[in-house]
Amino acid sequence: MTCPGTISAAFHLTHDCNLRCRYCYTGRKFGAAMTREVAAQGVAFALAEGARGAAHHLEIIFFGGEPLLERDLLLEIADRATAGAPPGLRVSFKLSTNGVLLTEATLDELLRRRVFVSISLDGDPTVHDEQRPDAAGHGTSARLAAAIDRLLRVNPCANVTCVVTPATAGKLDASVPWLHERGFAYLSTALDWSAPWTAADLEVLAGAYRRLGDWYFERTRAGEKFYLSCFDERIRTRTQGPVGRHERCDIGCRQFSIAPSGRLYPCVQFVHEDRDGGFLIGDVYRGFDEERRRALGAASTAPRVECDGCALQPRCSSWCACVNWQSAGALDRPSALVCEHERLLIEIADQTANRLWDRRDPVFLHKQYNPAWPVLDFAERVWVREGAGVREDAPAGEKGPP
Amino acid sequence: MKKPRPLQVRQVRRYATPRYPSHTDPDPTRLPAPVPFPFGKKLLAAAASLGLVAGARGVGAEDPAPAAPKANPFTLEHSGLPYETSSFGTGQPGRLSEEQARGVIERIFRDAGYALTKDVRIARGDVSFTADGYDAEKKVGFVWVAGARADSDMIVSWRKPEVETPATDPARLSLKEAAELEARAVKEREFIALISPYDRRFEYERWSEDLAKELQEARQISDPAKRAIAEREIHEKAVRVALTNLERCVREYIEWARSQGAQ
């Protein structure tokens, strides 16, 4: 199998974690970390896969458990991959962390290696502490306050991921603005797909999305530039077209996970406690089991006949086999939860976008239709610093956030 | 107590098309008029110097220098008419269907403020044909020069290219009438765009090295379902490019017509 373009390799550095998030899908927390030997072989394997697939970009993602529990190993992997990358293969790094161990020194080391940090935060302290306690059951939001400031100081474009559960669905429209006011401009929301969502829960969530749509509209009209995944990803399926085949993870092909043992899985969702042989697709020593990989790929891309004739099919994310599997236990069938969620969210996202289009809002237009937007946004945040409420380079008539 | 409704997979059969532009519509940041970038002037100047944005205007920027005079993008010269048929059917480029083209053309005219009536007979002295869309008040419209609208002399047979097939149908547009219409447009202040499917700018999948390479790569995919998806995406991308070219030309036509006195 050849997979051109970008290849993503997730290194699960450990099964252990300093938190006990209520919705975590990685299973029991135990201290089985990746050894240096496995890590070295994993790097060699990932680089070889990049070269074999004629990829131009290898993205290494550090995952866990909590990857910063193996901070030194993480840094070693980054150094090894950078040094070993062949000409023509760009290597980038991403870290998904709970942020509790993000000290100044660690951040400096990550910055030196250009590791992009994505932090998980579920909203204001009440919500966050309820869903993401530490191993002793204590809240962690207070410990994160300094880490957030440090992170945003060095990277104003850092991403925050907010997990939504049935218990917190009704507070999403408060959580997102709280995170935004905290300083995050790139906000990702993710449903806990494995939770037992009911129709009533989705009604509550729909109400929160509608209120969030009002917030999105007002903030955009106020000239604020931000990315909110739940709306922007759906709007994008219209403004830039459906997610192309080449953009999908192509389960096990463009993306794979390396468990601490060195075994290979098609996605982070399947590593769990590294005991499930059903989704194992090889290991870093012997390579991929191509037959298994192909079978999983075929199952994940099988046509969703239940979706035939649906007007939203080109825009729906039911193509994601992992999400379907998490919520309904099958790779090749659309999940009822995903279907209901997409139906309600696409409509709300479109209503919000329509309102902004009716006003020909320049921030909305350029964000959605101008390919230079991400670069300009990044440059503005990084190169043009905000003074005391007034931007140095403020456009005419604009003084900064209200 | 009411039983909770189970979640279910259910197709959405009808969904109102959102108002905001899709990826097949013209770029709304540039058409019908450039939208100022919501960034400061210093940043835009720096970005422009790096080639990241071309001619970007910041909020509050002065109006740019006047654009070069416009030209009619729908002349007979561009139209590919008369169309000479081929002796073979393979290797032909794809051409937009009337339905595809009309959808785009009618929308752009409508957005520009024209109320087009369908199938309007136009008779101006020795020019007689049926326009596909025409705004009688503003004297602006278009004709899709193919099929029922094109007279016999618009098509040349490959068997006997030297033989001119005479125009015979007063309801159809002939070559001579098309030339006459084009010549009189500015003087008469009546602007009817001659849009043809044989216009090379709106063809797609004309053979090229790049296209051949793309198709070859897609055909290497062993899985039939994935191969079909890849081939379909290549085709859809090509059609999108053709439609985008058509959209651009229709907008240019309206700009040109207005620059020549059209309402």
Tab-separated table of N, CA and C in Angstrom, chain B residues 24 74 92-105 144-147 195-205 235-250:
chain	number	residue	atom	x	y	z
B	24	THR	N	-17.909	26.015	-5.387
B	24	THR	CA	-18.050	26.126	-6.847
B	24	THR	C	-18.478	27.528	-7.261
B	74	PHE	N	-16.922	37.216	-24.641
B	74	PHE	CA	-17.715	36.233	-25.408
B	74	PHE	C	-17.821	36.628	-26.874
B	92	GLN	N	-11.964	12.999	-26.782
B	92	GLN	CA	-12.574	14.322	-26.826
B	92	GLN	C	-12.586	14.932	-25.421
B	93	PRO	N	-12.421	16.237	-25.314
B	93	PRO	CA	-12.506	16.857	-23.997
B	93	PRO	C	-13.951	16.840	-23.506
B	94	GLY	N	-14.113	17.023	-22.209
B	94	GLY	CA	-15.458	17.135	-21.660
B	94	GLY	C	-15.989	18.536	-21.911
B	95	ARG	N	-17.265	18.647	-22.080
B	95	ARG	CA	-17.872	19.962	-22.268
B	95	ARG	C	-19.026	20.118	-21.295
B	96	LEU	N	-19.206	21.339	-20.850
B	96	LEU	CA	-20.282	21.602	-19.894
B	96	LEU	C	-21.625	21.356	-20.562
B	97	SER	N	-22.527	20.797	-19.810
B	97	SER	CA	-23.871	20.605	-20.339
B	97	SER	C	-24.630	21.922	-20.255
B	98	GLU	N	-25.718	21.991	-20.964
B	98	GLU	CA	-26.522	23.210	-20.927
B	98	GLU	C	-27.026	23.456	-19.507
B	99	GLU	N	-27.406	22.391	-18.853
B	99	GLU	CA	-27.933	22.532	-17.489
B	99	GLU	C	-26.861	23.089	-16.553
B	100	GLN	N	-25.659	22.541	-16.653
B	100	GLN	CA	-24.564	23.014	-15.799
B	100	GLN	C	-24.293	24.484	-16.057
B	101	ALA	N	-24.220	24.828	-17.358
B	101	ALA	CA	-23.837	26.188	-17.727
B	101	ALA	C	-24.935	27.182	-17.359
B	102	ARG	N	-26.164	26.827	-17.658
B	102	ARG	CA	-27.249	27.766	-17.392
B	102	ARG	C	-27.384	28.071	-15.911
B	103	GLY	N	-27.186	27.062	-15.086
B	103	GLY	CA	-27.271	27.269	-13.647
B	103	GLY	C	-26.332	28.379	-13.202
B	104	VAL	N	-25.129	28.332	-13.726
B	104	VAL	CA	-24.117	29.331	-13.363
B	104	VAL	C	-24.451	30.682	-13.980
B	105	ILE	N	-24.732	30.675	-15.277
B	105	ILE	CA	-24.960	31.931	-16.008
B	105	ILE	C	-26.157	32.673	-15.441
B	144	TRP	N	-27.097	30.397	-25.253
B	144	TRP	CA	-26.210	29.233	-25.158
B	144	TRP	C	-26.194	28.628	-26.554
B	145	VAL	N	-25.125	28.912	-27.273
B	145	VAL	CA	-25.108	28.586	-28.703
B	145	VAL	C	-24.790	27.106	-28.900
B	146	ALA	N	-25.800	26.298	-28.770
B	146	ALA	CA	-25.661	24.856	-28.981
B	146	ALA	C	-27.053	24.288	-29.139
B	147	GLY	N	-27.121	23.089	-29.611
B	147	GLY	CA	-28.411	22.388	-29.662
B	147	GLY	C	-29.459	23.168	-30.430
B	195	ILE	N	-22.537	32.502	-25.630
B	195	ILE	CA	-21.761	31.557	-24.816
B	195	ILE	C	-21.883	30.175	-25.453
B	196	SER	N	-20.740	29.576	-25.693
B	196	SER	CA	-20.735	28.320	-26.449
B	196	SER	C	-20.037	27.203	-25.669
B	197	PRO	N	-20.577	26.006	-25.721
B	197	PRO	CA	-19.900	24.885	-25.054
B	197	PRO	C	-18.594	24.510	-25.732
B	198	TYR	N	-18.387	25.012	-26.949
B	198	TYR	CA	-17.168	24.660	-27.691
B	198	TYR	C	-16.038	25.639	-27.393
B	199	ASP	N	-16.323	26.598	-26.551
B	199	ASP	CA	-15.303	27.544	-26.106
B	199	ASP	C	-14.269	26.759	-25.297
B	200	ARG	N	-13.029	26.815	-25.741
B	200	ARG	CA	-11.994	25.971	-25.116
B	200	ARG	C	-11.770	26.309	-23.642
B	201	ARG	N	-12.156	27.491	-23.247
B	201	ARG	CA	-11.951	27.873	-21.844
B	201	ARG	C	-12.868	27.083	-20.917
B	202	PHE	N	-13.957	26.521	-21.491
B	202	PHE	CA	-14.907	25.805	-20.653
B	202	PHE	C	-14.860	24.296	-20.884
B	203	GLU	N	-13.838	23.869	-21.630
B	203	GLU	CA	-13.662	22.430	-21.788
B	203	GLU	C	-12.908	21.907	-20.577
B	204	TYR	N	-13.012	20.623	-20.347
B	204	TYR	CA	-12.249	20.026	-19.258
B	204	TYR	C	-11.781	18.638	-19.688
B	205	GLU	N	-10.799	18.179	-18.953
B	205	GLU	CA	-10.201	16.865	-19.238
B	205	GLU	C	-9.695	16.780	-20.671
B	235	HIS	N	-12.378	13.968	-11.969
B	235	HIS	CA	-13.379	14.494	-12.902
B	235	HIS	C	-14.075	15.714	-12.306
B	236	GLU	N	-14.488	15.608	-11.037
B	236	GLU	CA	-15.228	16.716	-10.405
B	236	GLU	C	-14.361	17.952	-10.302
B	237	LYS	N	-13.084	17.738	-10.042
B	237	LYS	CA	-12.171	18.882	-9.948
B	237	LYS	C	-12.079	19.575	-11.299
B	238	ALA	N	-12.013	18.778	-12.362
B	238	ALA	CA	-11.895	19.355	-13.702
B	238	ALA	C	-13.161	20.145	-14.060
B	239	VAL	N	-14.298	19.595	-13.714
B	239	VAL	CA	-15.555	20.299	-14.008
B	239	VAL	C	-15.619	21.601	-13.222
B	240	ARG	N	-15.164	21.555	-11.977
B	240	ARG	CA	-15.187	22.769	-11.141
B	240	ARG	C	-14.341	23.871	-11.770
B	241	VAL	N	-13.203	23.488	-12.333
B	241	VAL	CA	-12.328	24.487	-12.963
B	241	VAL	C	-13.046	25.106	-14.159
B	242	ALA	N	-13.692	24.251	-14.960
B	242	ALA	CA	-14.408	24.752	-16.141
B	242	ALA	C	-15.532	25.697	-15.710
B	243	LEU	N	-16.256	25.324	-14.674
B	243	LEU	CA	-17.355	26.174	-14.195
B	243	LEU	C	-16.826	27.486	-13.652
B	244	THR	N	-15.704	27.431	-12.972
B	244	THR	CA	-15.108	28.656	-12.434
B	244	THR	C	-14.695	29.587	-13.566
B	245	ASN	N	-14.138	29.014	-14.640
B	245	ASN	CA	-13.771	29.836	-15.801
B	245	ASN	C	-15.010	30.485	-16.411
B	246	LEU	N	-16.071	29.694	-16.501
B	246	LEU	CA	-17.302	30.236	-17.067
B	246	LEU	C	-17.825	31.380	-16.194
B	247	GLU	N	-17.831	31.181	-14.894
B	247	GLU	CA	-18.300	32.217	-13.977
B	247	GLU	C	-17.504	33.493	-14.148
B	248	ARG	N	-16.214	33.348	-14.235
B	248	ARG	CA	-15.348	34.512	-14.363
B	248	ARG	C	-15.676	35.255	-15.644
B	249	CYS	N	-15.863	34.503	-16.740
B	249	CYS	CA	-16.144	35.145	-18.032
B	249	CYS	C	-17.504	35.846	-18.016
B	250	VAL	N	-18.495	35.235	-17.380
B	250	VAL	CA	-19.810	35.867	-17.347
B	250	VAL	C	-19.732	37.175	-16.553
